[in-house]
Coordinates of C-alpha atoms and ligand atoms in Angstrom, one line a residue:
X7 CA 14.1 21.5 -22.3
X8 CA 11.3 20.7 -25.0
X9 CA 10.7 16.9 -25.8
X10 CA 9.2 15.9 -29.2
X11 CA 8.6 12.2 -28.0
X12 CA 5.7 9.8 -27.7
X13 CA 4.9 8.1 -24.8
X14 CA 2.7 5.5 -23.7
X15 CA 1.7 5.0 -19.9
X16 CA 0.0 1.9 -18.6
X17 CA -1.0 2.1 -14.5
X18 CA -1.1 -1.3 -12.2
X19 CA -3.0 -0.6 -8.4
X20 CA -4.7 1.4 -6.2
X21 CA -5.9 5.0 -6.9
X22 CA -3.2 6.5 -5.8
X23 CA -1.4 5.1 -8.4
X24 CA -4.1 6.3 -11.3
X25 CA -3.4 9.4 -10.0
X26 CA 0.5 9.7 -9.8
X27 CA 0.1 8.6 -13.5
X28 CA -2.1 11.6 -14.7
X29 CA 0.3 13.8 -12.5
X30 CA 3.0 12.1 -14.4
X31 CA 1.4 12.8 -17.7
X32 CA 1.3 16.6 -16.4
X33 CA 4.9 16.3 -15.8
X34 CA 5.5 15.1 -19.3
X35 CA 3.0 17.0 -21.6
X36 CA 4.5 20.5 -19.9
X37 CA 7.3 19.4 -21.3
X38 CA 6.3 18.5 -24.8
X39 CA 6.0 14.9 -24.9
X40 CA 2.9 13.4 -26.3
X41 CA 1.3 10.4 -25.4
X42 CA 0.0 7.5 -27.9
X43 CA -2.6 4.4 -27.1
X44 CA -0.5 2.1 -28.8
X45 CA 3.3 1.6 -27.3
X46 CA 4.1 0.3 -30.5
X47 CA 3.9 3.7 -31.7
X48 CA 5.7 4.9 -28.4
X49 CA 9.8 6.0 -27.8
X50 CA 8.8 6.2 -24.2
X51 CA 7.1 3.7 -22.2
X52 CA 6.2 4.3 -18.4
X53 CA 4.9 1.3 -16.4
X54 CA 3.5 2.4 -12.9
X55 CA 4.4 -0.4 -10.4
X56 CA 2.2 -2.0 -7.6
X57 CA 4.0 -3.4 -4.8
X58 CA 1.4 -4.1 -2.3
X59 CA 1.8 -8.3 -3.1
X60 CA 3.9 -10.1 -4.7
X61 CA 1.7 -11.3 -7.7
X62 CA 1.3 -7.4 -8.6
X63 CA 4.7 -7.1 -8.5
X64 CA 5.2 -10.5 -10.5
X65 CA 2.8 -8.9 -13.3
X66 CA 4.7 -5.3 -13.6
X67 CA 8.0 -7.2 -14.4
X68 CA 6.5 -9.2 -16.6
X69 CA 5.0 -6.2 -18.8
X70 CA 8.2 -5.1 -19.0
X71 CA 10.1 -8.0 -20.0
X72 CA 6.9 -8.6 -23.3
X73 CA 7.2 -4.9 -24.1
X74 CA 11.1 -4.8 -23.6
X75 CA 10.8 -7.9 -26.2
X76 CA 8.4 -6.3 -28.5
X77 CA 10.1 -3.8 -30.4
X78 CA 13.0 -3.2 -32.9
X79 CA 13.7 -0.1 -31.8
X80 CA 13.4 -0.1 -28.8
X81 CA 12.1 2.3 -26.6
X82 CA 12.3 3.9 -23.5
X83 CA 11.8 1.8 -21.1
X84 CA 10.5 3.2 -17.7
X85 CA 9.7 1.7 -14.0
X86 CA 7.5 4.4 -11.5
X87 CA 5.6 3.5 -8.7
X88 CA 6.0 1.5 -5.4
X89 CA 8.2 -1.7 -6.9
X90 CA 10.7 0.7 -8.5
X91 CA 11.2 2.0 -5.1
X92 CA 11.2 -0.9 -3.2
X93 CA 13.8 -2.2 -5.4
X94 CA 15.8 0.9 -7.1
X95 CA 18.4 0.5 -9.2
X96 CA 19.4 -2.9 -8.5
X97 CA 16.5 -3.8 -10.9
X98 CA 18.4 -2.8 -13.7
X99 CA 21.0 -5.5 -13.8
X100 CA 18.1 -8.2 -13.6
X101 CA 15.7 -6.5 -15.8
X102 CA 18.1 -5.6 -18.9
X103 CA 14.5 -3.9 -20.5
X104 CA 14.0 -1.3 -17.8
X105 CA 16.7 1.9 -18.5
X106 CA 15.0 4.3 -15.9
X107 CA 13.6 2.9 -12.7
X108 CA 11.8 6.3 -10.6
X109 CA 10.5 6.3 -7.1
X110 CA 7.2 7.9 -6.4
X111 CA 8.9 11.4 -5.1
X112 CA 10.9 11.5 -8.0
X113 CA 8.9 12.1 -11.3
X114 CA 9.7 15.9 -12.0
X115 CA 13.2 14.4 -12.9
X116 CA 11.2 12.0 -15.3
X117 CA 11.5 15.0 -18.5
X118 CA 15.5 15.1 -17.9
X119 CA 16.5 11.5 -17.7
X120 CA 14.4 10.3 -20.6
X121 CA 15.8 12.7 -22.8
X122 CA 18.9 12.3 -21.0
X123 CA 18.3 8.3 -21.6
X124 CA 20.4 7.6 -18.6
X125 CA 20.0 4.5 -17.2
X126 CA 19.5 5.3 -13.7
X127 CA 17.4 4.2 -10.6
X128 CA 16.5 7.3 -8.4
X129 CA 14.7 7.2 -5.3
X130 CA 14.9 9.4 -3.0
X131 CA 12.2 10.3 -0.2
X132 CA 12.1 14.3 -0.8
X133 CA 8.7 14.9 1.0
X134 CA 7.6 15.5 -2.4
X135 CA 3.5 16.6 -2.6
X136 CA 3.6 17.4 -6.3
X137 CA 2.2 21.1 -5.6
X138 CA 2.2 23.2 -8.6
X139 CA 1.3 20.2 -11.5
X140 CA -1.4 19.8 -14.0
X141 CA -2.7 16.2 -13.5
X142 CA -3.8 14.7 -16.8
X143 CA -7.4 14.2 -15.8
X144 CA -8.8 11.7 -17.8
X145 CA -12.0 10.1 -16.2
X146 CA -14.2 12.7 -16.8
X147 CA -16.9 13.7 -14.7
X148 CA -14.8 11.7 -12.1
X149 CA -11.4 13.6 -10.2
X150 CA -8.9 12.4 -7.9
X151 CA -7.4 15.1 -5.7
X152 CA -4.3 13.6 -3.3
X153 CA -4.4 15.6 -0.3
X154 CA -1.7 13.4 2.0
X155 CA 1.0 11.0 1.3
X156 CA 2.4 8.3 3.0
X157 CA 2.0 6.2 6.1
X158 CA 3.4 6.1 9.3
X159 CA 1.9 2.7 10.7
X160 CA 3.5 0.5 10.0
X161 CA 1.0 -2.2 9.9
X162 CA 3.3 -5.1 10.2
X163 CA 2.3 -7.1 6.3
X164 CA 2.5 -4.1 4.9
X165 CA 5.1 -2.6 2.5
X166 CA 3.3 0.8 1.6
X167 CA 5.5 2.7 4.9
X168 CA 8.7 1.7 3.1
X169 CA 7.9 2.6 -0.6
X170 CA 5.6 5.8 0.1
X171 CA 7.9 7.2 2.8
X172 CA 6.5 9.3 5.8
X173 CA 3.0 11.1 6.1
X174 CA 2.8 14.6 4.8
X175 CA -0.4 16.7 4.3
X176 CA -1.0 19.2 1.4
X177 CA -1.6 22.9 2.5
X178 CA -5.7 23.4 2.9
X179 CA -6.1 26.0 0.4
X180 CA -4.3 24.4 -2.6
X181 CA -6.6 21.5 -2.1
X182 CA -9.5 23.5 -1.8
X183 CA -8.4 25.9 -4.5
X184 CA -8.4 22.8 -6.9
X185 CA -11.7 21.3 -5.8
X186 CA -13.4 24.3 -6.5
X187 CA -11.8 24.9 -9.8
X188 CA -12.9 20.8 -10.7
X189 CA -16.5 21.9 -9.0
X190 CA -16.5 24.6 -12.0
X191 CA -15.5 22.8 -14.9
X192 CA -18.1 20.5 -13.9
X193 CA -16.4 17.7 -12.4
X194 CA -19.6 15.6 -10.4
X195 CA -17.2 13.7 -8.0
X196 CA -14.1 14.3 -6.8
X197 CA -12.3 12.0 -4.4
X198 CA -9.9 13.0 -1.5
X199 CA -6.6 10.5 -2.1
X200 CA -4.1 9.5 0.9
X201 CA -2.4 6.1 2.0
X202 CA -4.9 7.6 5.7
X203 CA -6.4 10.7 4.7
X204 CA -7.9 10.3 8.5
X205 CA -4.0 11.6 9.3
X206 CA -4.4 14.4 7.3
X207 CA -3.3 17.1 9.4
X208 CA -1.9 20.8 8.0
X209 CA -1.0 23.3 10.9
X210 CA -4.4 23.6 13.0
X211 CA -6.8 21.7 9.8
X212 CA -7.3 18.1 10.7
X213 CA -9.0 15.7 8.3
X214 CA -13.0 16.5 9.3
X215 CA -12.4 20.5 8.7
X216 CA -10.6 19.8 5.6
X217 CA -13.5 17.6 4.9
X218 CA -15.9 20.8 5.7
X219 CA -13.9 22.9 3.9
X220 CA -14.0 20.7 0.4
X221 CA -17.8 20.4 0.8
X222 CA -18.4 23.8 1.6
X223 CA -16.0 24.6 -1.5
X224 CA -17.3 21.7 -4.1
X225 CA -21.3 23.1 -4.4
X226 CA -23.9 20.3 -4.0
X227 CA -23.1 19.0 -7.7
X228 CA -19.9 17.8 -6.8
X229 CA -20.1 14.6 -5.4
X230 CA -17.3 14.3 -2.8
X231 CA -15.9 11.0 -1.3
X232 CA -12.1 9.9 0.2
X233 CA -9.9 7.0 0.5
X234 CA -8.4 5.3 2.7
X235 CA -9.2 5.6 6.1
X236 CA -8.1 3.3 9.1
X237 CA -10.2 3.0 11.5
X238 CA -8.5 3.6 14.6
X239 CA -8.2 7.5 13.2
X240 CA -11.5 7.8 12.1
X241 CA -13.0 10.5 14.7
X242 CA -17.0 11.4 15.5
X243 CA -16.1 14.7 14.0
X244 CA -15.4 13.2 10.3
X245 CA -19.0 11.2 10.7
X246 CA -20.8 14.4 11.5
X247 CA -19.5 16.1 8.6
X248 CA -20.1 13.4 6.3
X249 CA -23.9 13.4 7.8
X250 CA -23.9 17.0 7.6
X251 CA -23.5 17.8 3.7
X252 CA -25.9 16.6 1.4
X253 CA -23.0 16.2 -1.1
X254 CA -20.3 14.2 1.1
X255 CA -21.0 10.5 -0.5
X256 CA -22.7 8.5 2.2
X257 CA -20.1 5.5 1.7
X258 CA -17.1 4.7 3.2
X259 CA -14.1 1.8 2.7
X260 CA -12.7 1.3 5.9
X261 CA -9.8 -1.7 5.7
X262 CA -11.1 -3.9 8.9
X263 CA -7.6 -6.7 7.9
X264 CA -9.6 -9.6 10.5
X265 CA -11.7 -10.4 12.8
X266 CA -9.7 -11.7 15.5
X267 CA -8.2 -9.4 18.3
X268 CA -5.2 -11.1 18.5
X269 CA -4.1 -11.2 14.5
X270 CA -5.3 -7.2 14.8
X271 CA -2.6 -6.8 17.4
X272 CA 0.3 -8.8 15.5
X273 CA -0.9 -6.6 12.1
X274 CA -0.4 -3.9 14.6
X275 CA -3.7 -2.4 13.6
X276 CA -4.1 -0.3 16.8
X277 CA -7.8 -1.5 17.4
X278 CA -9.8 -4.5 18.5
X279 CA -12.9 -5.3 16.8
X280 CA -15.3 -3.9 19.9
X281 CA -13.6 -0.8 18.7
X282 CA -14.4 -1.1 14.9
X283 CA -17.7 -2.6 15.4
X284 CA -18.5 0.7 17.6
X285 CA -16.8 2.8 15.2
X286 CA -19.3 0.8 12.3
X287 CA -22.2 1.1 14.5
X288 CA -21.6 4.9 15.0
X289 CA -21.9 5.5 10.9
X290 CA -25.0 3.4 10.6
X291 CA -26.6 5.5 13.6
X292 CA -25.3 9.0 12.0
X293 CA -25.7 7.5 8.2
X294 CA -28.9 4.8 7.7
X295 CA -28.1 3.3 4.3
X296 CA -24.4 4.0 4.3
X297 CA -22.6 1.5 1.6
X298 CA -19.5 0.4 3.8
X299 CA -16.9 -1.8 2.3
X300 CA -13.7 -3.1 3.6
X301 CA -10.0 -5.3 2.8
X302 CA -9.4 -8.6 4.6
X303 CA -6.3 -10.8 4.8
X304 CA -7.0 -14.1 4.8
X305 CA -4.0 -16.5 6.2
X306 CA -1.8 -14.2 8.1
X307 CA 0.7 -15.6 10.0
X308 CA -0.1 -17.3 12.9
X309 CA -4.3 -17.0 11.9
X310 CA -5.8 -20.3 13.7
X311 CA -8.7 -21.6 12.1
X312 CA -10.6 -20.1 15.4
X313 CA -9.3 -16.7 14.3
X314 CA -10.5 -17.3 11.1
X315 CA -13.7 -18.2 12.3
X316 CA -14.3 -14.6 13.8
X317 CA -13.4 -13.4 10.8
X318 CA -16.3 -15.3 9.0
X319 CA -18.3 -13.9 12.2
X320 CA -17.3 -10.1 11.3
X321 CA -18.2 -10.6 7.8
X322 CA -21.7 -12.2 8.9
X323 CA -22.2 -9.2 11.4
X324 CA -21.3 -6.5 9.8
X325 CA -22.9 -7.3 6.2
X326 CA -20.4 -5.0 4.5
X327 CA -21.7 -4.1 0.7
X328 CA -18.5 -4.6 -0.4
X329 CA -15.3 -6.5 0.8
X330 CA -11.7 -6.5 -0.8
X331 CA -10.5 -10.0 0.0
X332 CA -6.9 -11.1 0.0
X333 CA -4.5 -13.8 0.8
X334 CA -1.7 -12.8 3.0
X335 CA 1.2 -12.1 0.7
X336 CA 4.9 -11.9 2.6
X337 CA 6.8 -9.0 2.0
X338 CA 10.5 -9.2 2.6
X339 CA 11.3 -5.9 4.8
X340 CA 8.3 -6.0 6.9
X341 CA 7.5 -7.2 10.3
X342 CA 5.3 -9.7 9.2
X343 CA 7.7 -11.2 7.3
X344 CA 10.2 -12.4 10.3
X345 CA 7.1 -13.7 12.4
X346 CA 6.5 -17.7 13.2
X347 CA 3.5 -19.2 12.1
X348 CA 3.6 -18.5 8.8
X349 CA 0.7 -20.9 6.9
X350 CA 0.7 -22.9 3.7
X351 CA -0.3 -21.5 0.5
X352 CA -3.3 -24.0 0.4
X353 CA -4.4 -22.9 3.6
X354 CA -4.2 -19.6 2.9
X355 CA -6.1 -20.0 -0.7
X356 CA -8.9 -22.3 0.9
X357 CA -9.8 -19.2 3.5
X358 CA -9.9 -17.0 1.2
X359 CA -12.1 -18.8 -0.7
X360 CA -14.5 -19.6 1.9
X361 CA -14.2 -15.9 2.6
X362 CA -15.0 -15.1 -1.2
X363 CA -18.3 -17.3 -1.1
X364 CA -19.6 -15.9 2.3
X365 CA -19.1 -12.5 0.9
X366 CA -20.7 -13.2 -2.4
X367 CA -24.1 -14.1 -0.8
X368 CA -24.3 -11.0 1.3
X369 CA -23.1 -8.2 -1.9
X370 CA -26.0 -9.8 -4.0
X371 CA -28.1 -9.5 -1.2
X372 CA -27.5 -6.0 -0.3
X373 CA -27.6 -5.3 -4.1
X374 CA -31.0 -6.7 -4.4
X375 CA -32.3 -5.1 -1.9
X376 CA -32.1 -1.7 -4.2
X377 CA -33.9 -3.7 -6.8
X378 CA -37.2 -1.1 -7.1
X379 CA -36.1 1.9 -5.7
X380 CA -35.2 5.1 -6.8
X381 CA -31.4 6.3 -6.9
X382 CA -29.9 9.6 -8.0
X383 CA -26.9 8.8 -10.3
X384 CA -24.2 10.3 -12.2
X385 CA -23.6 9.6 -15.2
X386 CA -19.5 9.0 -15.9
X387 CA -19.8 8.5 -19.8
X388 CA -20.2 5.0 -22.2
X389 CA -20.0 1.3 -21.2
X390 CA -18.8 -1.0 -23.0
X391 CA -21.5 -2.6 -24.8
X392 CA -23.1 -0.1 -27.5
X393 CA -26.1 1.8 -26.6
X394 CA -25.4 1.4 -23.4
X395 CA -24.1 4.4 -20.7
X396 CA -22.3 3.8 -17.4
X397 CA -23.4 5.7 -14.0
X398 CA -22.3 5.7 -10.6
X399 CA -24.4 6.1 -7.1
X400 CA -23.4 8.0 -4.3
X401 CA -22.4 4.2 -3.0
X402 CA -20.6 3.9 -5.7
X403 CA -22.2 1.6 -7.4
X404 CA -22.0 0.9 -11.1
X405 CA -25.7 1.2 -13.0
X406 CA -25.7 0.4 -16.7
X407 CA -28.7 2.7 -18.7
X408 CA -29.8 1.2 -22.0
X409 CA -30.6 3.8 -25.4
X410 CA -29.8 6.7 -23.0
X411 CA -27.1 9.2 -24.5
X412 CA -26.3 11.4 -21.7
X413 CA -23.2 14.3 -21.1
X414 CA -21.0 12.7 -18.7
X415 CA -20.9 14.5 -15.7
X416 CA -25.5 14.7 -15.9
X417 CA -27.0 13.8 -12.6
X418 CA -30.4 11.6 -12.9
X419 CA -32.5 9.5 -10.9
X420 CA -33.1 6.1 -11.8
X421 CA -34.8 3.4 -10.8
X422 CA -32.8 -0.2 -10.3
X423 CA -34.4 -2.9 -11.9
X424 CA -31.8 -5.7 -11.7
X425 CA -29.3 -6.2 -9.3
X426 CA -26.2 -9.0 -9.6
X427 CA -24.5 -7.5 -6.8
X428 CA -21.3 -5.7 -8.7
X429 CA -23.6 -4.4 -11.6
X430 CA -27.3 -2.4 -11.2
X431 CA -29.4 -1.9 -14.2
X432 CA -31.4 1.0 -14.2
X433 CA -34.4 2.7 -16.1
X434 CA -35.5 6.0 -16.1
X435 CA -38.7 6.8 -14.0
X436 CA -41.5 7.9 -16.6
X437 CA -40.8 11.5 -15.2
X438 CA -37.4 11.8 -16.3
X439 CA -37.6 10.0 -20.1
X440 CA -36.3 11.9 -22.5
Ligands
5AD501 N1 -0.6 -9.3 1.9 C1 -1.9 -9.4 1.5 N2 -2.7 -8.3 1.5 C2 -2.1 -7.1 1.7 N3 -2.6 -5.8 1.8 C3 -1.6 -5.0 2.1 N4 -0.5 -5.7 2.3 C4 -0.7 -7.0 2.1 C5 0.0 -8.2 2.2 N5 1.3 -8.2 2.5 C6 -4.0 -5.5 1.5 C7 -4.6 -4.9 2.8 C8 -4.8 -3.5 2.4 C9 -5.0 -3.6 0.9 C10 -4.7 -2.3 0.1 O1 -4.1 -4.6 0.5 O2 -5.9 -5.5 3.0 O3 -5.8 -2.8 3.0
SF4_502 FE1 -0.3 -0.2 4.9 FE2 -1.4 0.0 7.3 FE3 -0.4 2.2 6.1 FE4 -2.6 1.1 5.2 S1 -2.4 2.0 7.2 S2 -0.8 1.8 3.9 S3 -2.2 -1.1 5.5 S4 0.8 0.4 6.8

């Protein structure tokens, strides 16, 4: 079956998400269709839903209701991703725009019922690991490899176990088959995707010798890095690996949720914070320097302002680089969502805004301190501004180059010379000008 039709393909969340789209775009192109920039231009129209909170879900339905709007003729109009399975068909007697609403282990139907324009919601959990299909990279010199899916923890504010369905790891040698073939068309990162790639486990190959495996495989210019871990599966063995190859990016996000031990037991996190703070300390020893970020709920149910406090305290202890701040969000379905306690939206606003400040300080802090030094850096392609080029560290940091005009995909060392925290500006030392 050979499609002649356009589509357009707009992405909402985590990387995961980017990714499912370019391995929807796979799905599509072998089939014929062809994608456009504009969905004005488009007879097909693909929205990939984020279901993580409620305002991501709020803003997915709400694309679709101003495209649905948009257009005379109108087009196809398509829901993927985690809200389309959280909700499945019933979406398409509120949403009269949406005529194909496809969970995340359904897309190789996606060919048939466009062209079929049925209007149908499908989701079904079929252990799918999309083996065999030609992502649509498009973020050249930067790749995402998936390498599990799923979750089985069932952290209790969290929806992902009920929309991603149960863990499952891809075989070793595919992944490592396509990291090498990304090393050779001269990919300089790749990142390892999974809802807890720390899970990963395929017959006897648990997550730190598929780690070995990818950096033995990738050559040292392939930057390598992976998301998401939890911490609680986060092993001495993955550490010394990362220690071990020069190319394994010396940075890690690892989702810490709070700082109190008794709001870690009712997320049902399955660690305290000794246990993280050891786990943090053990990096630092193997990994001097490493950039370490993390995601915290502010306001979960129950959270007393003392419990918030040692939140504050983690954030003031640890001096993460980074930190991914949120306010709890209920989520019909989970555990979370049935417990007492729950607190006011102020509340929950007003710590996450203290949280925001405290957090601030210390990223423009740690970014400063770079201010000076020398950094290798990759160079991923133009920013935004003119004249200017975009490169990323092995913290992943972003570094803007003025009058540089670079290949994507060249490394360089640079030296910082302002620092805002988010954004590094960078010069070239005089032994690398051009
Ligand atoms: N409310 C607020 N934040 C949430 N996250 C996941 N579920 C919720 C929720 N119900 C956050 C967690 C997770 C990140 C991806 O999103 O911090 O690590
Ligand atoms: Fe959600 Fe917890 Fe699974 Fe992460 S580990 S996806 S927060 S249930």
């Amino acid at each position: 079956m050979i499609s002649d039709m356009r589509y357009f393909i707009d992405v909402y969340g985590c990387q995961m998400n980017v990714h499912d789209a370019e391995i929807i775009e796979g799905i599509l192109r072998a089939e014929g269709f062809s994608p456009v920039d504009d969905p004005g231009d488009a007879q097909v129209i693909l929205l990939v839903s984020c279901a993580v909170r409620e305002h991501a879900e709020t803003r997915v339905l709400g694309r679709a209701a101003q495209l649905g709007g948009m257009f005379k003729e109108s087009p196809v109009m398509v829901l993927c991703g985690c809200v389309a399975q959280e909700h499945g068909a019933e979406l398409l007697e509120k949403h009269r725009e949406l005529d194909i609403v496809v969970g995340p282990d359904c897309y190789r139907e996606l060919p048939r019922l466009i062209t079929e324009r049925s209007r149908v919601g499908l989701t079904d959990f079929r252990n799918e690991d999309y083996e065999g299909i030609q992502a649509v990279r498009k973020e050249f010199p930067r790749a995402y490899v998936t390498v599990m899916r799923g979750c089985d923890n069932f952290c209790s504010y969290c929806i992902v176990p009920f929309v991603r369905g149960r863990e499952r790891s891809r075989p070793r040698d595919s992944i490592v088959a396509e990291v090498r073939r990304l090393s050779y068309l001269g990919y300089g990162e790749v990142t390892l995707l999974g809802q807890n790639v720390n899970s990963y486990r395929f017959g006897k190959i648990d997550f730190p010798a598929l780690l070995r495996d990818v950096a033995l495989a990738s050559g040292e210019r392939t930057w390598i890095r992976f998301v998401t871990s939890h911490p609680k599966d986060l092993v001495r063995e993955t550490v010394e690996v990362m220690a071990e190859h020069r190319n394994v990016c010396k940075q890690l996000h690892l989702p810490v949720q709070s700082g109190s031990d008794g709001i870690l037991q009712l997320m049902n996190r399955g660690y305290t914070v000794g246990e993280y703070l050891e786990k943090i300390r053990m990096l630092r020893e193997a990994m001097p320097g490493i950039v370490l970020s993390t995601d915290v709920i502010a306001g979960f149910p129950g959270e007393s302002e003392e419990d918030f406090g040692r939140t504050v305290e983690l954030l003031e202890e640890v001096r993460f680089d980074y930190a991914f701040l949120f306010k709890y969000s209920e989520r019909s379905g989970t555990a979370a969502s049935g417990l007492e306690g729950a607190l006011p939206e102020e509340v929950r606003l007003e710590r996450l805004n203290r949280l925001q400040e405290i957090q601030r300080r210390i990223t423009v802090e740690k970014s400063g301190m770079l201010v000076g030094r020398e950094l290798e850096v990759l160079v991923t392609g133009p920013a935004r501004r003119p004249g200017q080029q975009v490169c990323r560290t092995p913290g992943n940091r972003t570094v803007i180059l003025k009058g540089t005009d670079y290949a994507p995909g060249t490394f360089l060392n640079v030296r910082i010379e302002k620092a805002d925290g988010w954004t590094h500006f960078g010069s070239l030392p005089e032994s690398c000008e051009k």
